[in-house]
Coordinates of C-alpha atoms in Angstrom, one line a residue:
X1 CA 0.0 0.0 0.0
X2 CA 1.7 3.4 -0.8
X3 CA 2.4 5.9 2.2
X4 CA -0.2 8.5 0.9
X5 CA 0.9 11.1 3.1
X6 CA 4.6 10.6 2.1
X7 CA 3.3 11.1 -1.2
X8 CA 2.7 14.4 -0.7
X9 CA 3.9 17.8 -1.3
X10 CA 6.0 18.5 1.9
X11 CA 4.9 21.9 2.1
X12 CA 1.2 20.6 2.3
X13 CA 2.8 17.2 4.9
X14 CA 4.4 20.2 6.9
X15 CA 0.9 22.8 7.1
X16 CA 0.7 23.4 11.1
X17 CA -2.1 22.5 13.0
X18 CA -3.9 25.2 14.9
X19 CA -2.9 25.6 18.1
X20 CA -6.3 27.6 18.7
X21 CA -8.5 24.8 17.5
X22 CA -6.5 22.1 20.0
X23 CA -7.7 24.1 22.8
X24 CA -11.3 24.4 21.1
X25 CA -11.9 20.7 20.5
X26 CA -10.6 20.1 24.3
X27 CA -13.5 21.8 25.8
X28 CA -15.9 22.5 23.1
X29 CA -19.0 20.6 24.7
X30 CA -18.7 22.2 28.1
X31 CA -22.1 23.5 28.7
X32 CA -21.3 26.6 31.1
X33 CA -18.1 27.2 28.3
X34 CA -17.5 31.2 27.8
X35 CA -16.2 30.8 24.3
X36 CA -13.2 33.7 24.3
X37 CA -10.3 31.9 22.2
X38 CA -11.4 33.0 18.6
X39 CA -11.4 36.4 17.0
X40 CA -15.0 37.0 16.6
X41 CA -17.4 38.8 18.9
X42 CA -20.9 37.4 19.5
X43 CA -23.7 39.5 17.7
X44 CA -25.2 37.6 14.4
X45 CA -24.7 40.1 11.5
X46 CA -27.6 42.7 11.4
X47 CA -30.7 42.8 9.6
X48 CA -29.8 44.8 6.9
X49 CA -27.0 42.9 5.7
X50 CA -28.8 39.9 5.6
X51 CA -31.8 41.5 3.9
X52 CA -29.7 42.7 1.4
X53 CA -28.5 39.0 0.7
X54 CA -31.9 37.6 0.8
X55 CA -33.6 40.1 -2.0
X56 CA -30.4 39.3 -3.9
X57 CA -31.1 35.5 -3.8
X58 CA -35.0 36.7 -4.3
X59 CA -33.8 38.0 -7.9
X60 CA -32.0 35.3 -8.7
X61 CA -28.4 36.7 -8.7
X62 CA -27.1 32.9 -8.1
X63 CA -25.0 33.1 -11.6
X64 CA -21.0 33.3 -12.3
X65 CA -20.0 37.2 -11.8
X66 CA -17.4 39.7 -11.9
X67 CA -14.0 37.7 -11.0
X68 CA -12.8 40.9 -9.3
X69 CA -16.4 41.5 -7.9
X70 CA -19.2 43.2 -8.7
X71 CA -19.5 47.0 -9.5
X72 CA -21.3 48.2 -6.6
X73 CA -18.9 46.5 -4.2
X74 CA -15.7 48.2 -5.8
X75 CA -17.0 51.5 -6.3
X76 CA -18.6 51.0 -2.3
X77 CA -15.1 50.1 -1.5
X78 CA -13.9 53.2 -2.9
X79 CA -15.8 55.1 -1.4
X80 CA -15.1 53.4 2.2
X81 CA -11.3 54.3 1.7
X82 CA -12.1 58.0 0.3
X83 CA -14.1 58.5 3.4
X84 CA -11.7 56.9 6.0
X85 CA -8.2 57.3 4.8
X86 CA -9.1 60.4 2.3
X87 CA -7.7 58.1 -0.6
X88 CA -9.6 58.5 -3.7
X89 CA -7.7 56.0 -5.6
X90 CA -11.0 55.0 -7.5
X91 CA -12.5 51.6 -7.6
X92 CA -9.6 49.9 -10.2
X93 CA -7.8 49.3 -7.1
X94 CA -10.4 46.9 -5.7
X95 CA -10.7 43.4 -5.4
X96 CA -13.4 41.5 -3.8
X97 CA -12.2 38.1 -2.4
X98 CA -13.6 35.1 -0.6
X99 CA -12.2 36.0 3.0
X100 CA -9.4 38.5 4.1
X101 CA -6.9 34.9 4.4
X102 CA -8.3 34.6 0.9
X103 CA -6.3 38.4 0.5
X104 CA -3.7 37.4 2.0
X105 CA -3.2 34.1 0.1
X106 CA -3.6 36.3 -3.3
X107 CA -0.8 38.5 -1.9
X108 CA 1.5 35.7 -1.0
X109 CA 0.8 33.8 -4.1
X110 CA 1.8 37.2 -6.3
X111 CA 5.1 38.0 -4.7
X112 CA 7.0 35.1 -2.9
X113 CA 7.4 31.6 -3.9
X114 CA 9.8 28.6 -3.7
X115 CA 13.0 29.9 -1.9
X116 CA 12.0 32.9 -1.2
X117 CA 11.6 34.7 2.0
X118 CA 8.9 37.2 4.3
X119 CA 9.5 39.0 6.9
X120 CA 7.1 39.3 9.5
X121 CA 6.9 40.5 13.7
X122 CA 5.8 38.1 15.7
X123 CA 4.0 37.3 17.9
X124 CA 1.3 36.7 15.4
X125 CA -1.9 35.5 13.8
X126 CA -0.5 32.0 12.7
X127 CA -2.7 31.5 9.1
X128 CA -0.2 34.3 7.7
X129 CA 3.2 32.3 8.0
X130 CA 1.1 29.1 7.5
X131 CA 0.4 30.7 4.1
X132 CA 3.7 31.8 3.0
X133 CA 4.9 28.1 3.8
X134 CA 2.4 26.3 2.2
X135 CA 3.8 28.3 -0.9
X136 CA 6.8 27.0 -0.3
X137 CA 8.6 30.2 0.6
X138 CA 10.3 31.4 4.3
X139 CA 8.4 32.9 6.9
X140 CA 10.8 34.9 8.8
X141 CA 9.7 35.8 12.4
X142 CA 11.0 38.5 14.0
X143 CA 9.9 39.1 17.9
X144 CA 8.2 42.2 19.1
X145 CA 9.6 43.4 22.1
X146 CA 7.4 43.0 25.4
X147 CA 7.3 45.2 28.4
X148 CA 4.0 46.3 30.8
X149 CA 3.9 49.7 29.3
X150 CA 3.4 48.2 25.5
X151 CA 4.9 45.6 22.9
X152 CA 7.5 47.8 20.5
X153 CA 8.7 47.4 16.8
X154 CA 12.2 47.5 16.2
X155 CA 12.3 48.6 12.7
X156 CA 16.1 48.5 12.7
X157 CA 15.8 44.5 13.7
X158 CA 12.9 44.1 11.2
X159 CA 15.4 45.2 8.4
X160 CA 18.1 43.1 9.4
X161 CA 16.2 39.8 8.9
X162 CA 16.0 41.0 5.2
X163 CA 18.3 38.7 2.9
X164 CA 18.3 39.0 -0.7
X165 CA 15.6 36.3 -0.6
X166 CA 13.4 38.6 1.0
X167 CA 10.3 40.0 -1.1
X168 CA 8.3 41.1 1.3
X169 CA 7.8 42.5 4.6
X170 CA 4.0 41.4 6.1
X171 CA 2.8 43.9 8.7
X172 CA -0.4 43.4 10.7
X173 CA -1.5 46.6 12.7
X174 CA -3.5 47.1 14.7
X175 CA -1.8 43.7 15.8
X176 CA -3.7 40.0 16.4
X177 CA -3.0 38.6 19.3
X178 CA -0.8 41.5 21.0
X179 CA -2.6 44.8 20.5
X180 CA 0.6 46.6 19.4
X181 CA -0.5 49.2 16.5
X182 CA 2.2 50.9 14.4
X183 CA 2.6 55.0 14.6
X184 CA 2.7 57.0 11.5
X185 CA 6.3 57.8 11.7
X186 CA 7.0 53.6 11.9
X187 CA 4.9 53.2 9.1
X188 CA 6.7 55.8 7.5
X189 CA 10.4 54.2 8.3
X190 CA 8.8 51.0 7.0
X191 CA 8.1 51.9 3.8
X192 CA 11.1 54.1 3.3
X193 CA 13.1 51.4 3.7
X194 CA 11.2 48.7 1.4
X195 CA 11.1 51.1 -1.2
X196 CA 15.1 51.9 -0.9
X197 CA 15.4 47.9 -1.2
X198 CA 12.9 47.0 -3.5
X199 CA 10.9 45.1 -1.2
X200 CA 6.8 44.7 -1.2
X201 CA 4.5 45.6 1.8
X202 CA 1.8 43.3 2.5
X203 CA -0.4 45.6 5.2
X204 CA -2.8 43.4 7.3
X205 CA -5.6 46.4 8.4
X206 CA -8.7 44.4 9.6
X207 CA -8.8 46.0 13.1
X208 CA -8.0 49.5 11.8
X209 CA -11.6 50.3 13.4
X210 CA -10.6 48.5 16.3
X211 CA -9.1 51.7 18.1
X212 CA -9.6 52.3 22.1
X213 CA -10.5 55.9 23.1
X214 CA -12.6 57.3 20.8
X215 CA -9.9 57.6 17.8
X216 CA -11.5 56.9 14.1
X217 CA -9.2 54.4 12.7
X218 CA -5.5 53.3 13.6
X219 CA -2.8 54.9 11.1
X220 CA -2.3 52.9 7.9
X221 CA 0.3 53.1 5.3
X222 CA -2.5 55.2 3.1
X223 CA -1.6 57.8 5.3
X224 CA 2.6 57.9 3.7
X225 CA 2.4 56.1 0.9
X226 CA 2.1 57.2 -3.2
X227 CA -0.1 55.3 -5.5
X228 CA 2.7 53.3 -7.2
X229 CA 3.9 52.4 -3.9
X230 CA 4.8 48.5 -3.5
X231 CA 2.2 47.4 -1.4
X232 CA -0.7 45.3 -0.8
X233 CA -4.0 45.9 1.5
X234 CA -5.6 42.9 2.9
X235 CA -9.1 43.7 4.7
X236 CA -12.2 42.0 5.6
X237 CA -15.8 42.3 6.4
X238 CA -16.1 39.7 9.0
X239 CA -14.8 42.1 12.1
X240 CA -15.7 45.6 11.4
X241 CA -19.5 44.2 10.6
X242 CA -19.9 40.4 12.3
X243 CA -19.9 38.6 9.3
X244 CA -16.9 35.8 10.0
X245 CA -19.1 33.0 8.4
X246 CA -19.8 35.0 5.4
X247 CA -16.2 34.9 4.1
X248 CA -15.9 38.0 2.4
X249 CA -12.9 40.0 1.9
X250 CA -11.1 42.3 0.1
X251 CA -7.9 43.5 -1.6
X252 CA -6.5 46.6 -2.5
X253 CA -3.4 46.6 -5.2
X254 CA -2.1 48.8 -7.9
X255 CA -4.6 48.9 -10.7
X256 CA -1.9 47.7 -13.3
X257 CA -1.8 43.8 -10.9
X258 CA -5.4 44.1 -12.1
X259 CA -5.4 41.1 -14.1
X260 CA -2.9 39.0 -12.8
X261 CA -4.9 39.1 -9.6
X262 CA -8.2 38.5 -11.6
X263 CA -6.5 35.2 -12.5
X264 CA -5.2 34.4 -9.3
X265 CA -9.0 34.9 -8.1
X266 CA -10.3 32.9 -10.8
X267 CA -8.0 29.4 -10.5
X268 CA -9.0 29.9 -6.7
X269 CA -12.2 30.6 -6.4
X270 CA -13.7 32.0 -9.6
X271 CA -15.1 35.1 -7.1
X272 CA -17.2 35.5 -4.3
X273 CA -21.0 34.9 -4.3
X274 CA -23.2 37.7 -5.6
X275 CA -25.8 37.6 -2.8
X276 CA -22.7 38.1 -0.1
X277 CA -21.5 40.6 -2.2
X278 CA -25.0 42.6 -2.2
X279 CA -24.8 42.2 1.2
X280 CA -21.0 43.8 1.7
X281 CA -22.6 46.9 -0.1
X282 CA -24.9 47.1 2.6
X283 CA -22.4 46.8 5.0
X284 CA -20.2 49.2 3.8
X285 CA -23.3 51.5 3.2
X286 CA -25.1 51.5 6.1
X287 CA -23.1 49.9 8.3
X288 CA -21.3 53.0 10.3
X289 CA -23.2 53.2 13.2
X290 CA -23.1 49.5 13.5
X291 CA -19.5 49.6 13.5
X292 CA -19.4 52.5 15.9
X293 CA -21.3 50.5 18.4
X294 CA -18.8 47.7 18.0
X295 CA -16.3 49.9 18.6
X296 CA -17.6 51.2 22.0
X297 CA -18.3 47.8 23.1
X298 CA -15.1 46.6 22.8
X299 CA -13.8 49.6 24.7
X300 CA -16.3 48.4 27.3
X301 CA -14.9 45.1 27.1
X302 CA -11.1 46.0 27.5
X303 CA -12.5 48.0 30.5
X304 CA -14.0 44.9 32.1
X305 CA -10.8 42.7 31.4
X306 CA -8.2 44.8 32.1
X307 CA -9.9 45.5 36.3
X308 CA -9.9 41.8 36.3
X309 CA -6.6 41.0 35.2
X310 CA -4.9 44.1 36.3
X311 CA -6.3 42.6 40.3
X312 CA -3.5 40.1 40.5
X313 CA 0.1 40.5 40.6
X314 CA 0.2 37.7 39.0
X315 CA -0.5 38.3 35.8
X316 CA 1.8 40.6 33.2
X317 CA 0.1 42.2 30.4
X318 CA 0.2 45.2 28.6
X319 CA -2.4 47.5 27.3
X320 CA -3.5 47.0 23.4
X321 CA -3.5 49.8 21.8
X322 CA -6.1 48.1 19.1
X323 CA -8.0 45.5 18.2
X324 CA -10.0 43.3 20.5
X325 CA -7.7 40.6 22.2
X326 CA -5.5 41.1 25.5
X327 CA -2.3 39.2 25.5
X328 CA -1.4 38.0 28.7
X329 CA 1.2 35.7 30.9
X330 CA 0.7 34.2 34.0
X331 CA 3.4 34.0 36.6
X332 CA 4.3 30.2 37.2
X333 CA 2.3 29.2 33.9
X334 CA 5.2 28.7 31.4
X335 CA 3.3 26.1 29.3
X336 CA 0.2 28.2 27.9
X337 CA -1.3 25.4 26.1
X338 CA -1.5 22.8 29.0
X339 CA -2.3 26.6 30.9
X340 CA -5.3 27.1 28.4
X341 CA -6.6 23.3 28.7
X342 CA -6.3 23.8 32.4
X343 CA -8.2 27.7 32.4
X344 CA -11.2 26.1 30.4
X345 CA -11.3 22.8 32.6
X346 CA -11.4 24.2 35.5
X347 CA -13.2 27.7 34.8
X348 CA -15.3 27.2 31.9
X349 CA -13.3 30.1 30.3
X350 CA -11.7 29.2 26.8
X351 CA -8.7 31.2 26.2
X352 CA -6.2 30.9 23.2
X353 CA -2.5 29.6 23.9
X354 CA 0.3 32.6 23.1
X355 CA 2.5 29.6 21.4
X356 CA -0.2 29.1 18.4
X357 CA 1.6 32.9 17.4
X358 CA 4.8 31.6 17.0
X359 CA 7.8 33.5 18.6
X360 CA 7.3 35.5 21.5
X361 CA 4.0 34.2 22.1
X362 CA 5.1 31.3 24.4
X363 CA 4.2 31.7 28.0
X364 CA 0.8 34.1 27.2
X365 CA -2.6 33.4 26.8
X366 CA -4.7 35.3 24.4
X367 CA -8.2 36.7 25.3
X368 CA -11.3 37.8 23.0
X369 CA -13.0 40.4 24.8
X370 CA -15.4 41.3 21.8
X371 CA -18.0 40.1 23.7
X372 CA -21.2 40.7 25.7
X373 CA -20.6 43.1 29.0
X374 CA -22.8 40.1 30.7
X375 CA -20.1 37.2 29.7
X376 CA -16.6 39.1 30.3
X377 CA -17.8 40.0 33.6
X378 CA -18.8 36.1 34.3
X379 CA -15.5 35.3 32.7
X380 CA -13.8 38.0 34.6
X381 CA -15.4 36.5 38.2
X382 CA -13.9 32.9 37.2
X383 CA -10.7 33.8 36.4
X384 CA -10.0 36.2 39.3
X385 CA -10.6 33.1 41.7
X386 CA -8.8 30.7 39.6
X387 CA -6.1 33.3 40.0
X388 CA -6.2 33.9 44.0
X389 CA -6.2 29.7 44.5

């Protein structure tokens, strides 16, 4: 009988399990579980996204369309960015995909290949370096430095992981799991330096919403950059408007990739769904004050988790200055995953282990506080007595 998994491609044999999910299927039918180990918050999407997606399936809009998506959804997407990041870079830039990983595999899959190499900080979200190797390329990992009063960027340190197999530097701000966001003058540096060495950007923004205090948005490289700048936007509509099982995305690319990423969308996926994108339009259209109320309830969230945690000395954390996750260590808990299986087991809490992020992570647990004010305060309760035992 042949070894059929020997048989394979070793980049495929050599995909990494999620370290998320091996936590998840450990305590998944507990009945008092407080599910806060994935990145999603817990409203259903609203009304008039769906409705949008229903009167589209009511016309019959169940056909092939538009491989970089539909009309609407590009020009709605222009108008998004004109709005936020006063870009009017016009809808040619646009390209609707099945998912922001679905982005970020596009972006991969048009700059780095077989022996070649990205750099990326780290901690961080594991489906990105899982990507570049399934491509067969390097995923180069370069720690974020950790201290109570914030994680930090070393630029300097960033740039000295570049070889000349680099292509590519991958930047995800505001950052999943640690909260660390860039500042306009390190997004600046950044992209002065890729452009003096040739290098592409691939800039992660799906919690650039996500911004504690009342700010609009985080800073974003459409803030320095010129429109023949080397870089690639990777977004999605499943945070900004609770739509994860939708699996929308998008991508935003100088309009002369237009058809090379056209193809790569059609030997992928042949585009998204018309219905979900009727129902992206809505989002994007009606959808502020949805997102607004997000927003504040993350803030109320964060609030909740951070009296909690901030009640034991035994904890070490530090602040997120964006998106919805608190990244946290436990004094005496070097092992997070056996820490995580232990937390849910004994709590009811399910938290994320700090190793599925790769380097730096080790040692922290990572906590969704997108959530309902009712469950982070129950989840707050059990964890401040698992803590004093």
């Amino acid at each position: 009988m042949p070894d059929v998994i020997a048989a394979l491609r070793p980049e495929a044999r050599s995909a990494p399990e999620s370290g998320i999910v091996e936590v998840v299927n450990f305590a998944r039918e507990r009945e008092d579980l407080i599910p806060l180990w994935v990145g999603e918050g817990d409203i259903p999407t609203p009304g008039f996204i769906r409705r949008a997606a229903e009167e589209s399936l009511a016309r019959g809009e169940t056909f092939y369309t538009y491989q970089r998506g539909i009309p609407a959804l590009r020009e709605a997407l222009a108008g998004y960015h004109l709005r936020h990041f006063g870009r009017d870079w016009g809808s040619e830039r646009f390209f609707v995909t099945g998912s922001g990983m679905q982005a970020i595999q596009i972006a991969v899959q048009a700059v780095a290949g077989a022996g070649d190499e990205v750099v990326y900080p780290s901690p961080a979200w594991p489906n990105f370096p899982a990507a570049i190797g399934v491509m067969g390329a390097r995923a180069v990992a370069v720690p974020l430095g950790f201290s109570p009063e914030g994680w930090t960027l070393d630029v300097q340190r960033l740039f000295d992981a570049v070889t000349p197999r680099t292509r590519a530097i991958y930047l995800n701000s505001p950052s999943n799991p640690t909260g660390w966001m860039a500042d306009r003058e390190t997004l600046a540096a950044i992209l002065n330096e890729a452009r003096r060495r040739g290098l592409w950007i691939i800039s992660d923004e799906v919690y650039s919403r996500f911004v504690p205090g009342g700010k609009a948005r985080a800073p974003s490289f459409l803030d320095v950059s010129e429109p023949d700048d080397l870089i690639l936007y990777v977004n999605t509509f499943s945070k900004n408007w609770a739509m994860t099982g939708w699996r929308v995305g998008w991508l935003a690319a100088p309009p002369a990739m237009g058809q090379v990423v056209e193809n790569l969308i059609q030997y992928s996926t042949s585009g998204v769904a018309e219905f979900m994108q009727r129902a992206a339009v809505a989002a994007l259209g009606e959808g502020e004050d949805f997102v607004t109320e997000q927003v504040r309830r993350a803030d109320e969230g964060l609030a909740v988790i951070r009296e909690a945690l901030g009640g034991s000395n035994r904890v070490r954390f530090a602040q997120p200055q964006g998106a919805f996750y608190v990244f946290f260590g436990i004094d005496g808990h070097a092992d997070c995953r056996e820490t995580a299986k232990r937390i849910v087991a004994e709590t009811g809490v399910g938290l994320a282990p700090g190793s599925a992020f790769g380097e730096g992570g080790e040692g922290f647990l990572r906590l969704c506080f997108a959530r309902s004010r009712h469950d982070l305060e129950r989840a707050s309760q059990r964890l401040s007595a698992w803590l004093a035992r």
